[in-house]
PDB file of C-alpha atoms and ligand atoms in Angstrom:
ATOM      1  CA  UNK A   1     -36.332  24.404 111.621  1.00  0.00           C
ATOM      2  CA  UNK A   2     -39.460  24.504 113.780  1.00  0.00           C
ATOM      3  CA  UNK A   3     -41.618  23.650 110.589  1.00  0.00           C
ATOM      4  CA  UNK A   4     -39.428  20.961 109.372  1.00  0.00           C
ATOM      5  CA  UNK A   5     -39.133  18.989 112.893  1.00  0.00           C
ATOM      6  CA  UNK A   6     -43.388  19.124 113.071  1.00  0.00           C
ATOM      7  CA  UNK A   7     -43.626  18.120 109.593  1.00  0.00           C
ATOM      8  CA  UNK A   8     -41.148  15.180 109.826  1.00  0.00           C
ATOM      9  CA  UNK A   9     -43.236  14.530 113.281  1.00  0.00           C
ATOM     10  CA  UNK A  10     -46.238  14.777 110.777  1.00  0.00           C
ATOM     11  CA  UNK A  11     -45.138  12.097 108.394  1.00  0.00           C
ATOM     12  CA  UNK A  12     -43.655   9.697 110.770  1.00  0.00           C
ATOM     13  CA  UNK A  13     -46.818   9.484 112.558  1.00  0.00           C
ATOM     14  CA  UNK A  14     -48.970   9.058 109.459  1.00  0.00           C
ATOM     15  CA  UNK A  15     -50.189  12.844 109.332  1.00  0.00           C
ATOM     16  CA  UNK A  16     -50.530  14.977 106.528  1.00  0.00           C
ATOM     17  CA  UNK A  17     -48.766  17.391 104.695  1.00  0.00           C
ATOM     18  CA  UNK A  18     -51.458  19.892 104.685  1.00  0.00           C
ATOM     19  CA  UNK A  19     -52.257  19.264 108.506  1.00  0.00           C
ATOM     20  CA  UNK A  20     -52.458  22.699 110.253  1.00  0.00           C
ATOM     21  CA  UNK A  21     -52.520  25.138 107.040  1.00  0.00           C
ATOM     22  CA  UNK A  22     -55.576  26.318 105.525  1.00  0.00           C
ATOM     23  CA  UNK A  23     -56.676  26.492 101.869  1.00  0.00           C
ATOM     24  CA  UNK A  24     -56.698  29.347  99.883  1.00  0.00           C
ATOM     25  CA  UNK A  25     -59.137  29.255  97.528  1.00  0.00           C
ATOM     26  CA  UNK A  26     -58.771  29.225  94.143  1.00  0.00           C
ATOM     27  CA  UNK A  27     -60.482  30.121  90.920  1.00  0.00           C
ATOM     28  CA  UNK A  28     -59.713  30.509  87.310  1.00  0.00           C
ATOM     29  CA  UNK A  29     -58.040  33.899  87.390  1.00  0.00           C
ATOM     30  CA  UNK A  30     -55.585  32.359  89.344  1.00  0.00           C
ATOM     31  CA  UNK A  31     -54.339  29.695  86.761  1.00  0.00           C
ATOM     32  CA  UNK A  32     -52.380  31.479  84.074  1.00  0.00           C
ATOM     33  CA  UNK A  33     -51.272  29.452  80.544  1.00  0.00           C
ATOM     34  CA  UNK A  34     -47.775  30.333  79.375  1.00  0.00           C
ATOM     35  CA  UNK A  35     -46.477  28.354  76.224  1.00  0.00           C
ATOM     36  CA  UNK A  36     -44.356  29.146  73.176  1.00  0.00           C
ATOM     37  CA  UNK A  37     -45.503  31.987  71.790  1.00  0.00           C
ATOM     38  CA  UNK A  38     -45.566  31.566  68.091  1.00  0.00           C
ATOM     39  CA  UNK A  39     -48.340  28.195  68.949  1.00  0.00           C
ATOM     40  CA  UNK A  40     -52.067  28.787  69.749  1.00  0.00           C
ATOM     41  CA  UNK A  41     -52.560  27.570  73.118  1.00  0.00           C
ATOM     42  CA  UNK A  42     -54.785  24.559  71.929  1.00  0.00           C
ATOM     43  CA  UNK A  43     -51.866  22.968  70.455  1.00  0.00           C
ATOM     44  CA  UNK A  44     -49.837  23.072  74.139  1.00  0.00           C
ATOM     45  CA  UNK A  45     -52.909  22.238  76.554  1.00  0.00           C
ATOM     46  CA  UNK A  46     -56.068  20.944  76.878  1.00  0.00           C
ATOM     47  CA  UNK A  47     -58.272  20.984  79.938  1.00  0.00           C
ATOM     48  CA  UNK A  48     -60.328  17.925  80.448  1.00  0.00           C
ATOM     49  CA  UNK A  49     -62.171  16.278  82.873  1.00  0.00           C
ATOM     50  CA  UNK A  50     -60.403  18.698  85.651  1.00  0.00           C
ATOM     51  CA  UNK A  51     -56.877  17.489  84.293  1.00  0.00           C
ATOM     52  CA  UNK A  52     -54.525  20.135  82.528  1.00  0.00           C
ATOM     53  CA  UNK A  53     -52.417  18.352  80.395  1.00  0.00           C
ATOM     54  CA  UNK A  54     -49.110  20.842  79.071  1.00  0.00           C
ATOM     55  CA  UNK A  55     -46.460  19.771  76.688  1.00  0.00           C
ATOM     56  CA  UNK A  56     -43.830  20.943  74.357  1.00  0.00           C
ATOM     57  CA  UNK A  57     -40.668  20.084  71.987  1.00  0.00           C
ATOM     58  CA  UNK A  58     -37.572  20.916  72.555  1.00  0.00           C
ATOM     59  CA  UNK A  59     -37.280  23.314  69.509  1.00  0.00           C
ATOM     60  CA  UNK A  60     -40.289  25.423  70.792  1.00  0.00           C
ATOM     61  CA  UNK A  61     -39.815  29.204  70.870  1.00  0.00           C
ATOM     62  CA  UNK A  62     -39.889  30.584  74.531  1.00  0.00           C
ATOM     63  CA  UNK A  63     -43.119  31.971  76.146  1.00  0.00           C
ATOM     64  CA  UNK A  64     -42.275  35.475  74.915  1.00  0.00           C
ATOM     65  CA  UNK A  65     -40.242  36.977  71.546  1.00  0.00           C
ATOM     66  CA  UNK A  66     -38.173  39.415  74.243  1.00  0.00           C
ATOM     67  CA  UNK A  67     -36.857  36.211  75.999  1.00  0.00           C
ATOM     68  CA  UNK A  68     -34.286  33.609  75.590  1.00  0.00           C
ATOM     69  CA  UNK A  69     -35.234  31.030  77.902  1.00  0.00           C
ATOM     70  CA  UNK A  70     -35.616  27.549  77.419  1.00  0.00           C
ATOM     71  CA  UNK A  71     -39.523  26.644  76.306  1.00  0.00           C
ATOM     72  CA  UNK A  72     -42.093  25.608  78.282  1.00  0.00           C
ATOM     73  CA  UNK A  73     -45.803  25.547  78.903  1.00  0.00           C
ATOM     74  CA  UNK A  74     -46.788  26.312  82.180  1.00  0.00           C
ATOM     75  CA  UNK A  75     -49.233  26.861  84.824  1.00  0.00           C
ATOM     76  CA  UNK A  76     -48.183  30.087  86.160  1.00  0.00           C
ATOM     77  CA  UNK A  77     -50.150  30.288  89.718  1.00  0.00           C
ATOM     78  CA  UNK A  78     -51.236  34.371  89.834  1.00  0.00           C
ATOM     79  CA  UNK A  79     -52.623  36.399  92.099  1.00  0.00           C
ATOM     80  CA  UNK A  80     -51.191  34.940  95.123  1.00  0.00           C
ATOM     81  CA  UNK A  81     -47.769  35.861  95.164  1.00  0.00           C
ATOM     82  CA  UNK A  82     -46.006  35.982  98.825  1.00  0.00           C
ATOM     83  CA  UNK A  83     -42.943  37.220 100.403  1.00  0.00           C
ATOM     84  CA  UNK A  84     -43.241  36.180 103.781  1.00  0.00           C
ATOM     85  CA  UNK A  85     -45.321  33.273 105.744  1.00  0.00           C
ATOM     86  CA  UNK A  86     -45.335  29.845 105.044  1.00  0.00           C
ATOM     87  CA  UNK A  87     -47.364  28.375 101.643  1.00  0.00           C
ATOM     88  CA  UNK A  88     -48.201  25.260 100.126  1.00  0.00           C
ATOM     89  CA  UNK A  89     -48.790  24.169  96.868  1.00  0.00           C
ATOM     90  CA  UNK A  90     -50.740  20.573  96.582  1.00  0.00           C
ATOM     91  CA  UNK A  91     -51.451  19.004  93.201  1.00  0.00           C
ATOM     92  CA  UNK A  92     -51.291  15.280  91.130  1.00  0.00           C
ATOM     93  CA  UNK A  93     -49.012  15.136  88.835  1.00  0.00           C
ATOM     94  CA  UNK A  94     -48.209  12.594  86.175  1.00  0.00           C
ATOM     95  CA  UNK A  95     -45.386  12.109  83.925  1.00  0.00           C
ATOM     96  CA  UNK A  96     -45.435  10.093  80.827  1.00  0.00           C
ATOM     97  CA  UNK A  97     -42.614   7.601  80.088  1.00  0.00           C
ATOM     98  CA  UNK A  98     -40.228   9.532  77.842  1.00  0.00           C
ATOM     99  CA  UNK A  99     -40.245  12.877  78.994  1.00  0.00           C
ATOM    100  CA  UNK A 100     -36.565  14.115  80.042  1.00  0.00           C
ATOM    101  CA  UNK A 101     -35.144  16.807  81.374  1.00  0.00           C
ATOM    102  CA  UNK A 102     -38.144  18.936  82.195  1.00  0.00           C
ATOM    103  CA  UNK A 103     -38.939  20.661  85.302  1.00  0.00           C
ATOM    104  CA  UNK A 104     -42.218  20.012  85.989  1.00  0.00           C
ATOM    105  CA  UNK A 105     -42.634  22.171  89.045  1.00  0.00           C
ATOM    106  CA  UNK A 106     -41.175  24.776  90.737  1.00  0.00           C
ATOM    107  CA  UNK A 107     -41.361  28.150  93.292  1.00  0.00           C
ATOM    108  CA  UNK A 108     -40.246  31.110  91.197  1.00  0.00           C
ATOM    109  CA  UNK A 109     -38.202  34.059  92.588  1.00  0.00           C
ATOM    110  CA  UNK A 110     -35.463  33.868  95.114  1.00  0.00           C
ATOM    111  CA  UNK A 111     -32.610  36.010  95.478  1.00  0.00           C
ATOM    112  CA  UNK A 112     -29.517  33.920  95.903  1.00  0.00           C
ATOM    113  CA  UNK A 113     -26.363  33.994  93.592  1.00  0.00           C
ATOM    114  CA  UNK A 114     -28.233  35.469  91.117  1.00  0.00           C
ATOM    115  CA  UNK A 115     -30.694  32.983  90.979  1.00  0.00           C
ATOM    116  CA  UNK A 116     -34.436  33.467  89.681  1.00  0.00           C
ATOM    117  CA  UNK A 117     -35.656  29.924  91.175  1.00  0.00           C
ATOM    118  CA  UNK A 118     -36.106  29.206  94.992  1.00  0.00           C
ATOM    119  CA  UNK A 119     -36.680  25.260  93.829  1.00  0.00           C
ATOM    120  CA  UNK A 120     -37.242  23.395  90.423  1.00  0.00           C
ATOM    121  CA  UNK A 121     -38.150  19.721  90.831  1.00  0.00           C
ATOM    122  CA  UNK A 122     -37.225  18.301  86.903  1.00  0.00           C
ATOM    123  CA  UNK A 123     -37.558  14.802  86.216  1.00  0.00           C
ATOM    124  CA  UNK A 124     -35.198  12.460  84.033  1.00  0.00           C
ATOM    125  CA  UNK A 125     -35.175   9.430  82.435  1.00  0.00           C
ATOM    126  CA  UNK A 126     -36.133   6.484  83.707  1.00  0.00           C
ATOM    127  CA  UNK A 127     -38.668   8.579  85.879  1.00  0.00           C
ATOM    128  CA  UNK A 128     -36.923   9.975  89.048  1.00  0.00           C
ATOM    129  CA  UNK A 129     -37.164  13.297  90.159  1.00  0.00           C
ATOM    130  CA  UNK A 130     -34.622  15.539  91.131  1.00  0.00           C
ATOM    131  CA  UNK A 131     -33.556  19.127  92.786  1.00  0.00           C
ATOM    132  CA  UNK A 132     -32.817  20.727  89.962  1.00  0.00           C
ATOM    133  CA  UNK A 133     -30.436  18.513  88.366  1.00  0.00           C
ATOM    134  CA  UNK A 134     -28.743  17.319  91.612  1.00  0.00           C
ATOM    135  CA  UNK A 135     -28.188  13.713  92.283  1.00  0.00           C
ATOM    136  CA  UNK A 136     -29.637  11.894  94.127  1.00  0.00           C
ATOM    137  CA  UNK A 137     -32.885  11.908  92.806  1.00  0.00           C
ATOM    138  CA  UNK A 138     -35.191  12.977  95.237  1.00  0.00           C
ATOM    139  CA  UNK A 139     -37.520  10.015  94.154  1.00  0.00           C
ATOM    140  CA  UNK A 140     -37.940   7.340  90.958  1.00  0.00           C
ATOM    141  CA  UNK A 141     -40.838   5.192  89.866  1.00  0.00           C
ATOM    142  CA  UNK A 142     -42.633   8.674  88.527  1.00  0.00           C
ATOM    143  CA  UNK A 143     -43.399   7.548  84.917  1.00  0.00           C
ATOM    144  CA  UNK A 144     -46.841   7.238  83.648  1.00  0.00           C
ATOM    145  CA  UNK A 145     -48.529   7.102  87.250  1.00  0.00           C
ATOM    146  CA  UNK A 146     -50.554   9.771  89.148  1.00  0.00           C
ATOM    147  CA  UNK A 147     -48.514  11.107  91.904  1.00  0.00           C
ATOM    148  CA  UNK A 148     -49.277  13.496  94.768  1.00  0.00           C
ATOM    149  CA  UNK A 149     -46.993  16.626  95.092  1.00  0.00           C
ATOM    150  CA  UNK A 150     -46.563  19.007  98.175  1.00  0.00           C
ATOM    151  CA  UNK A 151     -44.663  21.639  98.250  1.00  0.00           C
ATOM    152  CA  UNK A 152     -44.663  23.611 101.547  1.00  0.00           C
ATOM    153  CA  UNK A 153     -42.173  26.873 101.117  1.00  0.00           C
ATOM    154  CA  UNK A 154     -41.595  28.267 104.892  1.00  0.00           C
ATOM    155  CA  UNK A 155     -40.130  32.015 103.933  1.00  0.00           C
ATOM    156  CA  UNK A 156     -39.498  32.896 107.197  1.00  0.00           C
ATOM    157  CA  UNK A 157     -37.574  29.998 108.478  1.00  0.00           C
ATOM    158  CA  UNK A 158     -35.600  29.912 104.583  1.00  0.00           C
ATOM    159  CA  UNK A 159     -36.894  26.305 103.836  1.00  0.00           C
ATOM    160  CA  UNK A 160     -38.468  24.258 101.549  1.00  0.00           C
ATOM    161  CA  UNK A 161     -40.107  20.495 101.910  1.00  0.00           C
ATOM    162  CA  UNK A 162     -40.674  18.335  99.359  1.00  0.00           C
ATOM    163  CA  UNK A 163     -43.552  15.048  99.726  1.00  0.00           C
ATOM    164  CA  UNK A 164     -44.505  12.831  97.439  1.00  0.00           C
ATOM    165  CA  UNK A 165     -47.505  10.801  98.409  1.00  0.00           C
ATOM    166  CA  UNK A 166     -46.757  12.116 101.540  1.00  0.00           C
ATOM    167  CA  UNK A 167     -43.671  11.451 101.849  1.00  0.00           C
ATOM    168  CA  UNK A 168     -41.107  13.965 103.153  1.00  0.00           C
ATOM    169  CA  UNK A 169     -38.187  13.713 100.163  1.00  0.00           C
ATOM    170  CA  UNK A 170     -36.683  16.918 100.558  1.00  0.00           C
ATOM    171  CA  UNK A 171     -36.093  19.519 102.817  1.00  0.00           C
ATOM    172  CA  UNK A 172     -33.119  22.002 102.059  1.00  0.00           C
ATOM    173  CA  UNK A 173     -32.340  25.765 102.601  1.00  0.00           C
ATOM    174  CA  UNK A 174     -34.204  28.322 100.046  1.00  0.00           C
ATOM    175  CA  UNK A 175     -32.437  30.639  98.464  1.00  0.00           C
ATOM    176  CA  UNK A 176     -33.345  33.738 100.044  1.00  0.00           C
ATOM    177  CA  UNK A 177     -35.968  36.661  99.658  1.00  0.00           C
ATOM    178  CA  UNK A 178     -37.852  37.557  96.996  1.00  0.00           C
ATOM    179  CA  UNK A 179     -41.350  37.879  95.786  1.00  0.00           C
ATOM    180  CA  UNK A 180     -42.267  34.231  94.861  1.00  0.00           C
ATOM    181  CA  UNK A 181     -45.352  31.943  93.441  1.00  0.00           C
ATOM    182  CA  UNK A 182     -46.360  28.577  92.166  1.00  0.00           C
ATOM    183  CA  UNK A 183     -45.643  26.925  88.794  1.00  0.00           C
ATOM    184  CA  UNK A 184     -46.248  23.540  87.217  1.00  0.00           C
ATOM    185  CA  UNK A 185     -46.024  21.717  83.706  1.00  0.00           C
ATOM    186  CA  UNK A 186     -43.503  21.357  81.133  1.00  0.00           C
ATOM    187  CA  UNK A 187     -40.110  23.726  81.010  1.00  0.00           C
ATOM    188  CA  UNK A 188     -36.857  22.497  79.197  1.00  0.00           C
ATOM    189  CA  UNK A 189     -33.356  22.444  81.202  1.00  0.00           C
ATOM    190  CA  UNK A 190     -30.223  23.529  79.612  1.00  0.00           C
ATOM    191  CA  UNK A 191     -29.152  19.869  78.190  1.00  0.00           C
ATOM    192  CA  UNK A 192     -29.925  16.435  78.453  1.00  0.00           C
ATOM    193  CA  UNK A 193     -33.529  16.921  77.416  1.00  0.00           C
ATOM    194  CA  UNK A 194     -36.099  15.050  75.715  1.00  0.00           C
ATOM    195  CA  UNK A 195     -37.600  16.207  72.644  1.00  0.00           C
ATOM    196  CA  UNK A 196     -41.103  15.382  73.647  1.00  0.00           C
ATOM    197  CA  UNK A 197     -42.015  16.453  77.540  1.00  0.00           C
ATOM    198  CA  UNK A 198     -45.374  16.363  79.125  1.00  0.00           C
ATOM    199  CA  UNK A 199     -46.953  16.766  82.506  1.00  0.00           C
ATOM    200  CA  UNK A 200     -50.818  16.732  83.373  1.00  0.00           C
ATOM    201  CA  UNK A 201     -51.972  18.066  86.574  1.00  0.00           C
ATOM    202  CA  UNK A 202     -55.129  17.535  88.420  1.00  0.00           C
ATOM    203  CA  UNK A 203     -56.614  18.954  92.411  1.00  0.00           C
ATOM    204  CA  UNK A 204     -54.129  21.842  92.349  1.00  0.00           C
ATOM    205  CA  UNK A 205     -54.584  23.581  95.558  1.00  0.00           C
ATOM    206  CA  UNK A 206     -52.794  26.635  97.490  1.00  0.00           C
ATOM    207  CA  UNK A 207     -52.537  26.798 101.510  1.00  0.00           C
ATOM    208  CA  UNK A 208     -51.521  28.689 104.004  1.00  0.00           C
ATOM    209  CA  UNK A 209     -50.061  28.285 107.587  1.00  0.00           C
ATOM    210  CA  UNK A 210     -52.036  31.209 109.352  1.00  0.00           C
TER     211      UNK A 210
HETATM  212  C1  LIG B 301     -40.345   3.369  79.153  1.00  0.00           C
HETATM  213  O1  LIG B 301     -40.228   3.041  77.784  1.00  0.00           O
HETATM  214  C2  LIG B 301     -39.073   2.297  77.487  1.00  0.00           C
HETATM  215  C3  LIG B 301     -38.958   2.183  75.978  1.00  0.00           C
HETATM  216  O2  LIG B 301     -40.176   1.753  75.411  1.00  0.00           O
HETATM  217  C4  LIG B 301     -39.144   0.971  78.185  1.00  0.00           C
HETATM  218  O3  LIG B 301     -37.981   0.219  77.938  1.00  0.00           O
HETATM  219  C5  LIG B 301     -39.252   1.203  79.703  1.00  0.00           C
HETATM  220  O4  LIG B 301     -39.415  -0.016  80.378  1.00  0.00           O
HETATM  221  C6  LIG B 301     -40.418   2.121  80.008  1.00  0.00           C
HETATM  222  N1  LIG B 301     -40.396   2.457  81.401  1.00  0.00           N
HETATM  223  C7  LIG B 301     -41.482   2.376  82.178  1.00  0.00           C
HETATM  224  C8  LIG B 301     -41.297   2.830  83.598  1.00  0.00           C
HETATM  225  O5  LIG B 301     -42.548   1.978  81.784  1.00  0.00           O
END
């Protein structure tokens, strides 16, 4: 609650998201690829000029034979998983016109209800973004534009905020304990999906409220 009052504080005065956490550096170890598994990865991803662009099709195999989940290719963030403190995950994102139904970024783990996702941020046609597939949309306008994301997940107080350009959009309960990390890129919901989806990603960084 603390967190949430100082950040809205934050972003009413003009402040920024990452004001008063500290970065956590990262290097290449710490981005891991997963994409259908039956595709080389050159055919999911490129890497150029510091943006990782990550797509799939709807009729992609998932990221491992032993799984039936939808497909995706993903930035998994490794190394850094957490269970306790307060983290943030900064990067641009950008979306081209088209893609539907994807969830372009999320905080794995979480414990409630059976749950394996503490928050998935999908977007949908004609470019908004939403909490998983929850209406409203926490934002529109996203299509084919370079947009900064922050994530800040405070474990201890059981929230998580949501800015966009530094915006506070969301800020709602988490759903409970777990062992969690970072993700970002392309993975399919359930229905109402395109059968292209993209997202390129660019500056991703990891802080830390110490
Ligand atoms: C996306 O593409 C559709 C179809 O070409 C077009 O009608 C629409 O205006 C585009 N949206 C944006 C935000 O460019």
């Amino acid at each position: 609650m603390l967190l949430l009052l100082v950040i809205t504080i934050h972003a009413a005065a003009g402040g920024d998201p990452t004001d008063g956490f500290t970065e956590v550096p990262l290097n290449p170890s710490n981005i891991v690829l997963q994409k259908p598994f039956d595709v080389p990865l050159d055919q999911r991803y490129s890497f150029i000029d510091g943006v990782h662009r990550m797509w799939v099709y709807s009729d992609d195999k998932p990221y491992s034979p032993d799984s039936d989940t939808q497909p995706r290719t993903e930035i998994r963030i490794a190394g850094l998983d957490y269970s306790s403190g307060v983290w943030q995950f900064e990067a641009y994102g950008f979306v081209p016109n088209g893609t539907s139904g994807a969830t372009v970024a999320q905080i794995f783990g979480g414990s409630h209800g059976g749950t394996t996702t503490t928050l998935i941020l999908r977007i949908y046609e004609p470019g908004e973004m939403r909490y998983y597939s929850y209406l409203p949309a926490v934002a529109g306008g996203l299509y084919d534009r370079w947009f900064r994301l922050n994530i800040v997940h405070d474990v201890d107080g059981g929230m998580v905020a949501v800015f966009l350009d530094g915006e506070l959009k969301l800020h709602h309960h988490d759903r409970g304990s777990g062992q969690f990390y970072f993700k970002c890129g392309v993975y399919a919901a359930a229905t109402d999906i395109s059968y292209y989806m993209e997202s390129r990603w660019r500056d991703i960084k990891i802080y830390k409220k110490y």
